[in-house]
Coordinates of C-alpha atoms and ligand atoms in Angstrom, one line a residue:
M1 CA -120.7 -26.2 -8.9
I2 CA -121.8 -27.1 -5.4
M3 CA -119.3 -29.4 -3.6
K4 CA -120.4 -33.0 -3.5
N5 CA -119.6 -35.2 -0.5
I6 CA -119.1 -38.3 -2.7
S7 CA -116.3 -39.8 -4.7
I8 CA -116.0 -38.4 -8.3
W9 CA -116.2 -41.9 -9.7
T10 CA -119.7 -42.5 -8.3
E11 CA -121.1 -40.0 -10.9
E12 CA -120.8 -42.9 -13.3
K13 CA -123.9 -45.0 -13.0
Q14 CA -124.5 -48.6 -14.0
N15 CA -127.0 -49.2 -16.8
T16 CA -128.7 -51.9 -14.9
V17 CA -128.4 -53.1 -11.3
C18 CA -128.8 -56.9 -11.0
N19 CA -131.6 -58.4 -9.0
S20 CA -131.1 -59.6 -5.5
L21 CA -131.1 -63.3 -4.8
H22 CA -134.4 -65.0 -4.3
E23 CA -133.6 -68.6 -5.0
N24 CA -131.4 -71.4 -3.8
L25 CA -128.4 -72.2 -5.9
L26 CA -125.8 -75.0 -6.2
L27 CA -122.6 -73.7 -7.6
D28 CA -119.0 -74.5 -8.2
V29 CA -117.8 -71.1 -7.2
L30 CA -119.4 -68.4 -5.1
I31 CA -117.7 -65.0 -5.1
I32 CA -118.7 -62.7 -2.3
G33 CA -118.0 -59.1 -3.0
G34 CA -118.3 -57.0 -6.2
G35 CA -115.3 -54.7 -6.0
I36 CA -112.2 -54.9 -8.2
T37 CA -111.1 -58.3 -6.7
G38 CA -114.5 -60.1 -7.0
I39 CA -115.3 -58.8 -10.5
S40 CA -111.7 -59.5 -11.7
A41 CA -112.0 -63.1 -10.3
A42 CA -115.3 -63.6 -12.0
Y43 CA -113.9 -62.2 -15.3
Q44 CA -110.9 -64.6 -15.0
L45 CA -113.2 -67.6 -14.3
K46 CA -116.0 -66.8 -16.8
N47 CA -114.8 -69.2 -19.5
S48 CA -113.7 -72.0 -17.1
G49 CA -116.8 -74.1 -17.6
L50 CA -117.6 -73.7 -13.9
N51 CA -120.9 -72.7 -12.6
I52 CA -120.2 -69.3 -11.0
A53 CA -122.2 -66.6 -9.2
L54 CA -121.1 -63.3 -7.5
V55 CA -123.1 -61.7 -4.7
E56 CA -122.6 -58.1 -3.5
K57 CA -124.2 -56.7 -0.4
N58 CA -124.7 -53.3 -2.0
T59 CA -124.2 -52.5 -5.6
I60 CA -121.1 -53.3 -7.7
G61 CA -118.1 -51.2 -7.1
M62 CA -119.6 -49.0 -4.4
G63 CA -117.2 -50.1 -1.6
V64 CA -113.6 -49.1 -1.5
T65 CA -113.2 -49.5 -5.3
S66 CA -115.3 -46.4 -5.7
K67 CA -113.1 -44.5 -3.3
T68 CA -109.7 -45.2 -4.8
T69 CA -107.6 -42.6 -6.8
G70 CA -107.5 -45.2 -9.7
K71 CA -103.7 -45.4 -10.2
L72 CA -101.9 -48.3 -11.8
T73 CA -98.3 -47.9 -10.9
Y74 CA -95.5 -49.9 -9.3
L75 CA -93.8 -46.9 -7.6
Q76 CA -95.6 -47.3 -4.3
E77 CA -94.2 -45.2 -1.5
N78 CA -91.3 -47.2 0.2
I79 CA -92.9 -50.6 -0.4
Y80 CA -89.7 -52.2 -1.7
T81 CA -87.7 -51.0 1.3
K82 CA -90.3 -52.6 3.6
I83 CA -90.6 -55.9 1.7
K84 CA -86.8 -56.3 1.4
K85 CA -86.5 -55.7 5.2
Y86 CA -89.3 -58.1 6.2
H87 CA -88.9 -60.8 3.4
G88 CA -85.6 -60.2 1.5
L89 CA -84.7 -58.8 -1.9
D90 CA -86.1 -61.8 -3.9
K91 CA -89.6 -61.3 -2.5
A92 CA -89.3 -57.5 -3.2
K93 CA -88.5 -58.5 -6.8
L94 CA -91.4 -60.9 -7.0
Y95 CA -93.7 -58.2 -5.7
L96 CA -92.5 -55.8 -8.3
E97 CA -93.2 -58.4 -11.0
S98 CA -96.7 -58.9 -9.6
Q99 CA -97.4 -55.2 -9.9
I100 CA -96.1 -55.0 -13.5
D101 CA -98.1 -58.1 -14.4
A102 CA -101.2 -56.6 -12.9
I103 CA -100.8 -53.4 -14.9
N104 CA -100.3 -55.5 -18.1
L105 CA -103.3 -57.6 -17.2
V106 CA -105.6 -54.6 -17.0
K107 CA -104.0 -53.1 -20.1
N108 CA -104.6 -56.3 -22.1
I109 CA -108.2 -56.7 -20.9
I110 CA -109.0 -53.1 -21.8
S111 CA -107.5 -53.5 -25.2
K112 CA -109.1 -57.0 -25.8
E113 CA -112.6 -56.0 -24.6
N114 CA -112.4 -52.5 -26.1
I115 CA -113.3 -50.9 -22.7
N116 CA -113.7 -47.1 -22.5
C117 CA -112.5 -46.3 -19.0
D118 CA -110.4 -43.2 -19.5
F119 CA -107.3 -45.4 -19.4
Q120 CA -104.3 -43.2 -19.9
K121 CA -100.5 -43.8 -19.9
V122 CA -98.8 -41.3 -17.6
N123 CA -95.5 -40.9 -15.8
S124 CA -95.6 -41.9 -12.2
Y125 CA -93.5 -39.9 -9.7
L126 CA -92.2 -40.7 -6.3
Y127 CA -91.0 -37.6 -4.5
T128 CA -90.1 -36.0 -1.2
N129 CA -89.7 -32.5 0.2
Y130 CA -88.0 -33.4 3.4
D131 CA -87.2 -37.1 3.6
N132 CA -84.3 -37.5 1.1
E133 CA -82.8 -40.4 3.0
K134 CA -85.9 -42.5 2.8
L135 CA -86.3 -41.8 -0.9
I136 CA -82.6 -42.6 -1.6
Q137 CA -83.0 -45.9 0.2
E138 CA -86.0 -46.8 -1.9
I139 CA -84.2 -45.7 -5.1
N140 CA -81.2 -47.9 -4.2
I141 CA -83.5 -50.9 -3.9
L142 CA -85.3 -50.0 -7.1
K143 CA -81.9 -50.0 -8.8
E144 CA -81.1 -53.4 -7.4
L145 CA -84.4 -54.5 -8.9
K146 CA -83.3 -53.1 -12.3
V147 CA -86.1 -50.6 -12.5
K148 CA -85.4 -47.9 -15.1
L149 CA -85.7 -44.6 -13.2
N150 CA -85.7 -41.0 -14.4
Y151 CA -84.8 -38.1 -12.1
A152 CA -86.5 -34.8 -11.6
S153 CA -86.5 -31.7 -9.3
S154 CA -90.0 -30.7 -10.1
L155 CA -93.3 -32.3 -11.1
P156 CA -94.7 -31.8 -14.6
D157 CA -97.2 -29.1 -13.2
K158 CA -94.0 -27.2 -12.2
T159 CA -94.3 -27.9 -8.5
K160 CA -90.8 -27.8 -7.1
V161 CA -89.8 -30.8 -5.0
N162 CA -86.7 -31.7 -3.1
N163 CA -86.0 -34.9 -4.9
A164 CA -88.1 -37.1 -7.3
V165 CA -87.8 -40.1 -9.5
F166 CA -90.3 -41.3 -12.1
I167 CA -91.2 -44.2 -14.3
E168 CA -92.9 -44.0 -17.7
D169 CA -95.0 -47.2 -17.8
S170 CA -97.7 -46.3 -15.4
Y171 CA -101.4 -45.7 -16.0
V172 CA -104.6 -44.1 -14.6
F173 CA -108.1 -45.1 -15.3
H174 CA -111.7 -44.7 -14.2
P175 CA -112.2 -47.6 -11.8
L176 CA -116.0 -47.8 -12.0
K177 CA -116.1 -47.6 -15.8
Y178 CA -113.6 -50.5 -15.9
L179 CA -115.6 -52.5 -13.3
Y180 CA -118.9 -52.0 -15.0
A181 CA -117.5 -53.1 -18.3
L182 CA -116.1 -56.3 -16.7
K183 CA -119.4 -56.9 -15.0
N184 CA -121.1 -56.9 -18.4
K185 CA -118.6 -59.2 -19.9
C186 CA -119.2 -61.6 -17.0
L187 CA -123.0 -61.4 -17.4
N188 CA -122.6 -62.1 -21.1
S189 CA -120.6 -65.3 -20.2
K190 CA -123.4 -66.6 -18.0
V191 CA -121.8 -65.6 -14.6
R192 CA -124.7 -64.9 -12.4
I193 CA -124.5 -61.6 -10.4
F194 CA -126.8 -60.6 -7.6
E195 CA -126.6 -57.2 -6.1
N196 CA -128.1 -56.0 -2.7
S197 CA -127.6 -59.6 -1.5
K198 CA -125.8 -60.0 1.8
V199 CA -124.3 -63.2 2.9
T200 CA -124.9 -63.5 6.6
S201 CA -123.4 -66.8 7.5
I202 CA -121.1 -69.4 6.0
H203 CA -120.6 -72.9 7.2
Q204 CA -119.3 -76.1 5.6
E205 CA -121.2 -79.4 5.3
N206 CA -120.1 -82.4 3.2
N207 CA -117.4 -80.5 1.3
L208 CA -119.8 -77.7 0.4
Y209 CA -120.0 -74.2 1.8
I210 CA -123.5 -73.2 2.7
C211 CA -124.0 -69.5 2.5
K212 CA -127.2 -67.8 3.8
I213 CA -128.5 -64.8 1.9
G214 CA -131.8 -63.6 3.2
E215 CA -134.2 -66.6 3.2
N216 CA -132.1 -68.4 0.6
F217 CA -129.0 -70.6 0.5
I218 CA -126.2 -70.9 -1.9
K219 CA -124.2 -74.1 -1.8
A220 CA -120.7 -74.0 -3.4
K221 CA -117.6 -76.0 -3.7
Y222 CA -115.4 -72.9 -3.6
V223 CA -116.0 -69.6 -1.9
I224 CA -114.0 -66.5 -2.7
L225 CA -114.2 -63.8 0.0
A226 CA -113.5 -60.8 -2.1
L227 CA -114.2 -58.5 0.8
H228 CA -112.4 -55.5 1.9
Y229 CA -112.2 -57.0 5.4
P230 CA -113.4 -60.6 6.1
Y231 CA -116.3 -60.7 8.5
F232 CA -115.1 -63.6 10.6
L233 CA -112.4 -63.6 13.2
I234 CA -111.4 -67.2 13.4
P235 CA -109.5 -68.9 11.9
F236 CA -107.7 -66.0 10.4
W237 CA -107.4 -63.5 13.3
F238 CA -107.4 -60.7 10.8
P239 CA -107.4 -57.8 13.2
L240 CA -104.1 -58.9 14.7
K241 CA -102.4 -58.9 11.3
T242 CA -103.7 -55.6 9.9
S243 CA -104.5 -51.9 10.7
I244 CA -106.7 -49.4 9.0
E245 CA -105.3 -46.4 7.2
K246 CA -107.7 -43.5 6.7
S247 CA -107.2 -41.0 3.9
Y248 CA -109.0 -37.9 2.7
I249 CA -109.4 -37.1 -1.0
K250 CA -110.7 -34.2 -3.1
A251 CA -111.2 -33.6 -6.8
F252 CA -111.2 -30.1 -8.2
K253 CA -111.4 -28.6 -11.7
V254 CA -108.2 -27.5 -13.3
N255 CA -107.6 -25.9 -16.7
Q256 CA -105.4 -28.7 -18.1
N257 CA -104.5 -32.3 -17.5
D258 CA -100.8 -32.5 -16.8
Y259 CA -100.8 -36.3 -17.4
F260 CA -98.9 -37.6 -14.4
N261 CA -99.5 -39.2 -11.1
A262 CA -97.3 -38.8 -8.0
I263 CA -96.9 -39.9 -4.4
T264 CA -94.7 -38.8 -1.5
I265 CA -92.3 -41.3 0.1
S266 CA -93.3 -40.5 3.7
K267 CA -96.4 -40.4 5.7
P268 CA -98.7 -38.5 5.9
I269 CA -99.0 -39.3 2.2
T270 CA -99.8 -36.9 -0.5
S271 CA -101.0 -38.7 -3.7
L272 CA -102.2 -37.0 -6.8
R273 CA -103.3 -37.7 -10.4
Y274 CA -105.3 -36.0 -13.1
H275 CA -108.6 -37.1 -14.7
S276 CA -110.4 -35.8 -17.8
D277 CA -114.0 -36.5 -18.4
K278 CA -116.6 -34.8 -20.7
N279 CA -114.2 -32.0 -21.6
Q280 CA -113.5 -31.2 -18.0
N281 CA -110.1 -31.7 -16.3
Y282 CA -109.8 -32.6 -12.6
K283 CA -106.9 -32.9 -10.3
I284 CA -107.4 -35.6 -7.6
E285 CA -105.5 -35.2 -4.4
L286 CA -105.3 -37.6 -1.4
T287 CA -103.7 -36.2 1.8
N288 CA -103.3 -36.6 5.5
S289 CA -103.5 -40.4 5.6
H290 CA -103.1 -41.8 9.0
I291 CA -103.6 -45.1 10.9
S292 CA -107.1 -44.8 12.1
C293 CA -106.3 -45.0 15.8
T294 CA -103.8 -42.2 15.7
K295 CA -106.2 -39.4 14.9
Y296 CA -109.8 -39.1 15.6
N297 CA -110.5 -35.6 14.5
E298 CA -111.6 -36.3 11.0
Q299 CA -113.1 -32.9 10.7
E300 CA -109.6 -31.4 11.0
N301 CA -108.5 -33.5 8.0
F302 CA -111.5 -32.6 5.9
N303 CA -111.1 -28.9 6.9
A304 CA -107.5 -29.0 5.6
L305 CA -108.9 -30.1 2.2
L306 CA -111.7 -27.6 2.3
K307 CA -109.5 -24.6 3.2
S308 CA -106.7 -25.4 0.9
Q309 CA -106.1 -23.2 -2.1
N310 CA -108.3 -25.2 -4.5
S311 CA -111.7 -25.7 -3.1
P312 CA -113.0 -29.2 -3.9
D313 CA -115.8 -30.2 -6.3
Y314 CA -115.8 -33.6 -4.7
I315 CA -114.6 -34.7 -1.3
W316 CA -114.6 -38.1 0.3
S317 CA -112.6 -40.4 2.6
N318 CA -111.3 -43.9 2.3
M319 CA -110.2 -46.7 4.6
D320 CA -107.4 -49.1 3.5
I321 CA -106.3 -52.3 5.1
M322 CA -102.6 -52.3 5.9
T323 CA -100.8 -55.6 6.6
D324 CA -98.2 -56.0 9.3
D325 CA -95.6 -57.3 6.8
A326 CA -96.3 -55.1 3.7
L327 CA -97.7 -57.9 1.5
P328 CA -101.3 -58.5 0.7
F329 CA -103.2 -61.7 1.7
I330 CA -104.3 -63.5 -1.4
G331 CA -105.0 -67.3 -1.5
A332 CA -106.6 -70.1 0.4
I333 CA -107.1 -70.1 4.2
D334 CA -108.1 -73.7 4.5
K335 CA -106.3 -77.0 3.9
T336 CA -108.5 -78.0 0.9
N337 CA -107.8 -74.8 -1.0
T338 CA -111.5 -74.1 -1.3
L339 CA -112.0 -71.0 1.0
L340 CA -110.1 -68.1 -0.6
I341 CA -109.5 -64.5 0.4
A342 CA -107.9 -61.5 -1.1
T343 CA -107.4 -58.3 1.0
G344 CA -104.7 -56.2 2.7
Y345 CA -103.6 -54.3 -0.3
N346 CA -101.7 -51.6 1.6
T347 CA -103.5 -48.8 -0.4
W348 CA -102.6 -50.4 -3.8
G349 CA -106.0 -51.9 -4.5
M350 CA -106.1 -51.5 -8.3
T351 CA -103.0 -53.5 -9.1
N352 CA -103.4 -56.0 -6.2
G353 CA -107.1 -56.5 -6.7
S354 CA -106.5 -57.2 -10.4
I355 CA -103.7 -59.7 -9.9
A356 CA -105.7 -61.3 -7.0
G357 CA -108.5 -62.1 -9.5
K358 CA -106.0 -64.0 -11.6
I359 CA -104.3 -65.8 -8.7
L360 CA -107.7 -66.9 -7.2
A361 CA -108.9 -68.1 -10.6
D362 CA -105.6 -70.1 -11.0
I363 CA -106.1 -71.7 -7.6
I364 CA -109.6 -72.8 -8.5
T365 CA -108.7 -74.1 -12.0
K366 CA -105.6 -75.7 -10.6
K367 CA -103.1 -73.8 -12.7
S368 CA -99.7 -72.8 -11.4
N369 CA -99.1 -69.2 -10.4
K370 CA -95.8 -67.8 -9.4
Y371 CA -97.2 -65.5 -6.7
L372 CA -99.0 -68.1 -4.6
A373 CA -96.3 -68.4 -1.9
L374 CA -95.6 -64.6 -1.9
F375 CA -99.2 -63.7 -1.0
N376 CA -100.1 -66.9 0.9
P377 CA -102.4 -65.7 3.6
L378 CA -101.2 -68.4 5.9
R379 CA -97.5 -67.4 5.6
K380 CA -95.5 -67.2 8.8
I381 CA -95.1 -63.6 9.9
N382 CA -91.8 -62.8 11.6
I383 CA -93.0 -60.7 14.5
G384 CA -89.4 -59.9 15.4
K385 CA -88.9 -57.9 12.2
M386 CA -92.3 -56.3 12.3
L387 CA -92.0 -52.8 13.7
N388 CA -95.6 -52.5 13.0
F389 CA -96.8 -55.4 15.1
P390 CA -96.9 -53.6 18.5
I391 CA -98.5 -50.6 16.8
V392 CA -101.2 -52.8 15.4
L393 CA -101.9 -54.4 18.7
G394 CA -101.8 -51.1 20.5
C395 CA -104.0 -49.6 17.9
N396 CA -106.7 -52.2 18.2
T397 CA -106.8 -51.7 22.0
C398 CA -106.5 -47.9 21.8
S399 CA -109.3 -47.6 19.2
F400 CA -111.6 -49.7 21.4
I401 CA -110.9 -47.7 24.6
K402 CA -110.9 -44.3 22.9
S403 CA -114.2 -45.0 21.2
K404 CA -115.8 -45.6 24.5
I405 CA -114.7 -42.4 26.2
K406 CA -116.1 -39.1 25.1
K407 CA -118.4 -40.1 22.3
Q408 CA -119.6 -36.5 21.9
K409 CA -116.5 -35.2 20.1
P410 CA -115.9 -31.4 20.4
W411 CA -116.1 -30.9 16.6
Y412 CA -119.5 -32.4 16.2
P413 CA -122.3 -30.0 15.2
D414 CA -125.4 -29.7 17.5
N415 CA -127.4 -32.1 15.3
V416 CA -125.3 -35.1 16.4
R417 CA -126.2 -36.5 19.8
F418 CA -125.7 -39.5 22.0
E419 CA -128.2 -40.9 24.5
K420 CA -129.2 -43.9 26.5
R421 CA -132.7 -45.0 25.5
N422 CA -134.4 -48.0 27.2
G423 CA -130.9 -49.2 28.3
D424 CA -129.5 -48.9 24.7
N425 CA -126.6 -46.6 23.7
I426 CA -127.9 -44.8 20.7
A427 CA -126.6 -42.0 18.4
I428 CA -128.8 -39.5 16.7
Y429 CA -128.3 -37.4 13.6
I430 CA -130.9 -34.8 12.9
D431 CA -131.0 -33.8 9.2
E432 CA -131.8 -30.5 7.5
N433 CA -135.6 -31.3 7.7
K434 CA -135.3 -31.9 11.4
K435 CA -135.8 -35.7 10.9
E436 CA -134.1 -37.8 13.5
H437 CA -132.0 -40.7 12.3
I438 CA -131.3 -43.1 15.2
V439 CA -128.7 -45.9 15.3
Y440 CA -127.2 -48.2 17.8
N441 CA -123.9 -46.7 18.7
L442 CA -122.1 -50.0 18.8
C443 CA -120.3 -51.7 15.9
P444 CA -121.6 -55.2 15.6
H445 CA -118.2 -56.5 14.6
M446 CA -116.2 -56.2 17.9
K447 CA -118.3 -53.6 19.8
C448 CA -116.3 -50.4 19.3
S449 CA -118.3 -47.2 19.5
L450 CA -118.8 -45.3 16.2
I451 CA -117.6 -41.9 15.1
F452 CA -119.8 -39.6 13.0
N453 CA -118.2 -38.6 9.7
V454 CA -119.6 -35.1 9.5
V455 CA -118.7 -34.6 5.8
E456 CA -119.9 -37.8 4.3
K457 CA -122.6 -38.3 6.9
T458 CA -121.8 -41.8 7.8
W459 CA -121.1 -43.6 11.1
D460 CA -117.5 -44.9 10.8
C461 CA -115.9 -47.5 13.1
P462 CA -112.4 -46.5 14.1
C463 CA -111.4 -50.1 15.0
H464 CA -111.5 -52.0 11.7
G465 CA -113.3 -49.7 9.2
S466 CA -116.9 -50.7 9.2
R467 CA -119.2 -47.9 7.8
F468 CA -122.9 -47.4 8.2
D469 CA -125.3 -44.8 6.6
I470 CA -127.3 -42.4 8.8
D471 CA -130.0 -45.0 9.2
G472 CA -127.6 -47.7 10.3
N473 CA -127.4 -49.7 7.1
S474 CA -124.0 -51.4 6.7
I475 CA -122.1 -49.9 3.8
E476 CA -118.6 -51.4 4.2
G477 CA -117.4 -54.3 6.3
P478 CA -116.2 -56.1 8.3
S479 CA -119.5 -55.7 10.1
N480 CA -122.1 -57.6 8.2
Y481 CA -124.9 -56.4 10.4
N482 CA -126.8 -53.1 10.4
I483 CA -127.0 -50.8 13.4
T484 CA -130.6 -49.8 12.8
Y485 CA -132.7 -48.7 15.8
P486 CA -134.9 -50.3 16.9
K487 CA -133.4 -53.5 15.6
K488 CA -134.7 -54.6 12.3
N489 CA -133.6 -57.5 10.1
L490 CA -129.9 -57.6 9.1
Ligands
FES1 FE1 -114.4 -54.0 14.1 FE2 -116.1 -52.0 14.2 S1 -115.3 -53.2 15.8 S2 -115.2 -52.8 12.5

């Protein structure tokens, strides 16, 4: 098989892509974003009696949800050490409960709706080969939280490790099969879904949000921003509260499925799982994750995957939003509880996106939810305790400056070039047929210059994770604008 530069999950296609929006609507709830968060929220709200629509700027699931490893586990690196340190043991306990609730939520939906999404119960390992102290610290907190742990000195595929613990109530699944099934359930319940429909502005008038999509407008009482990265700066000042973690993932054929998932306690993370589909077994490995500003040579990271013992059948990269205080942002960001966000999952998008859907639905339907305060996006962040905060600040600045100097990276092939044309900074990629693909080399979000992702053939922003295809169309936010040259519509 020839290696594909796409996520393994994207081989699964939707039966039908929904039409884009060509009418004005008046709604109770508008959900912007069709990843795990948006679709889960729509699913939770579908029988509420409210008039709901979901709009997705590309197609359902094709943002970060398609790039995940698809694990549902509550052993998450050293998350409980961090939460205890920043927020105390009670909050660490509550976070643990939220992850267990999320896993049960997904499990119950799959069973109730009879969804075929390769959902599999597997043991979940947390291990180290060199950082025993960090693992022991996390184990001690897990014990305080009454987690039942098992101990091991090797992984089930016989890989020897220095020290490992595992839990038994963890799962893996195919994220897009799950998402597409939920989408269909929503459509059957009269939730309206519009794909290839980009919201380009939101403002509020007379207690209604007015959202512009192409030539049309949606007016809604509630807006859920189920976006990987919100596209506005104020009032939330998101870049100051988060950083971007980039990771590199490959899937390769193996003879058997060893039915476990695992993750290392220390960065750079190695995370792995198995997946079986159509009588073929795959191992999926994520490696070399790093805060985006700390390493620019993506090619080196991809090369490490390409040259490793098992050559990939699929290779891709992902960008996760990391919050300064180790907790996601899920909830309202305005006084009237009508503008809601969910993001900053610290690489644990499948559990947090699923529980976010429930929390957001509970806010809108005015039900109580015990996680509201924990994930409150407007919570006070104790900067004094945040080792991360100076790093985040430095990272934002450093990414901006570094992106400006030396655009022509030494690892770029000859078919990637930078020029000034009619006063504009442009970047050119020349494809196999010698066709030039020209883009503005400036991210519309906060004006960082872009890096060419040689493997996936995308223009990636090192500052906050916007991605564009070779013709400049925005694939992932926060930039909501394209970088097509010469300038076309959005
Ligand atoms: Fe923020 Fe590019 S400058 S994503």
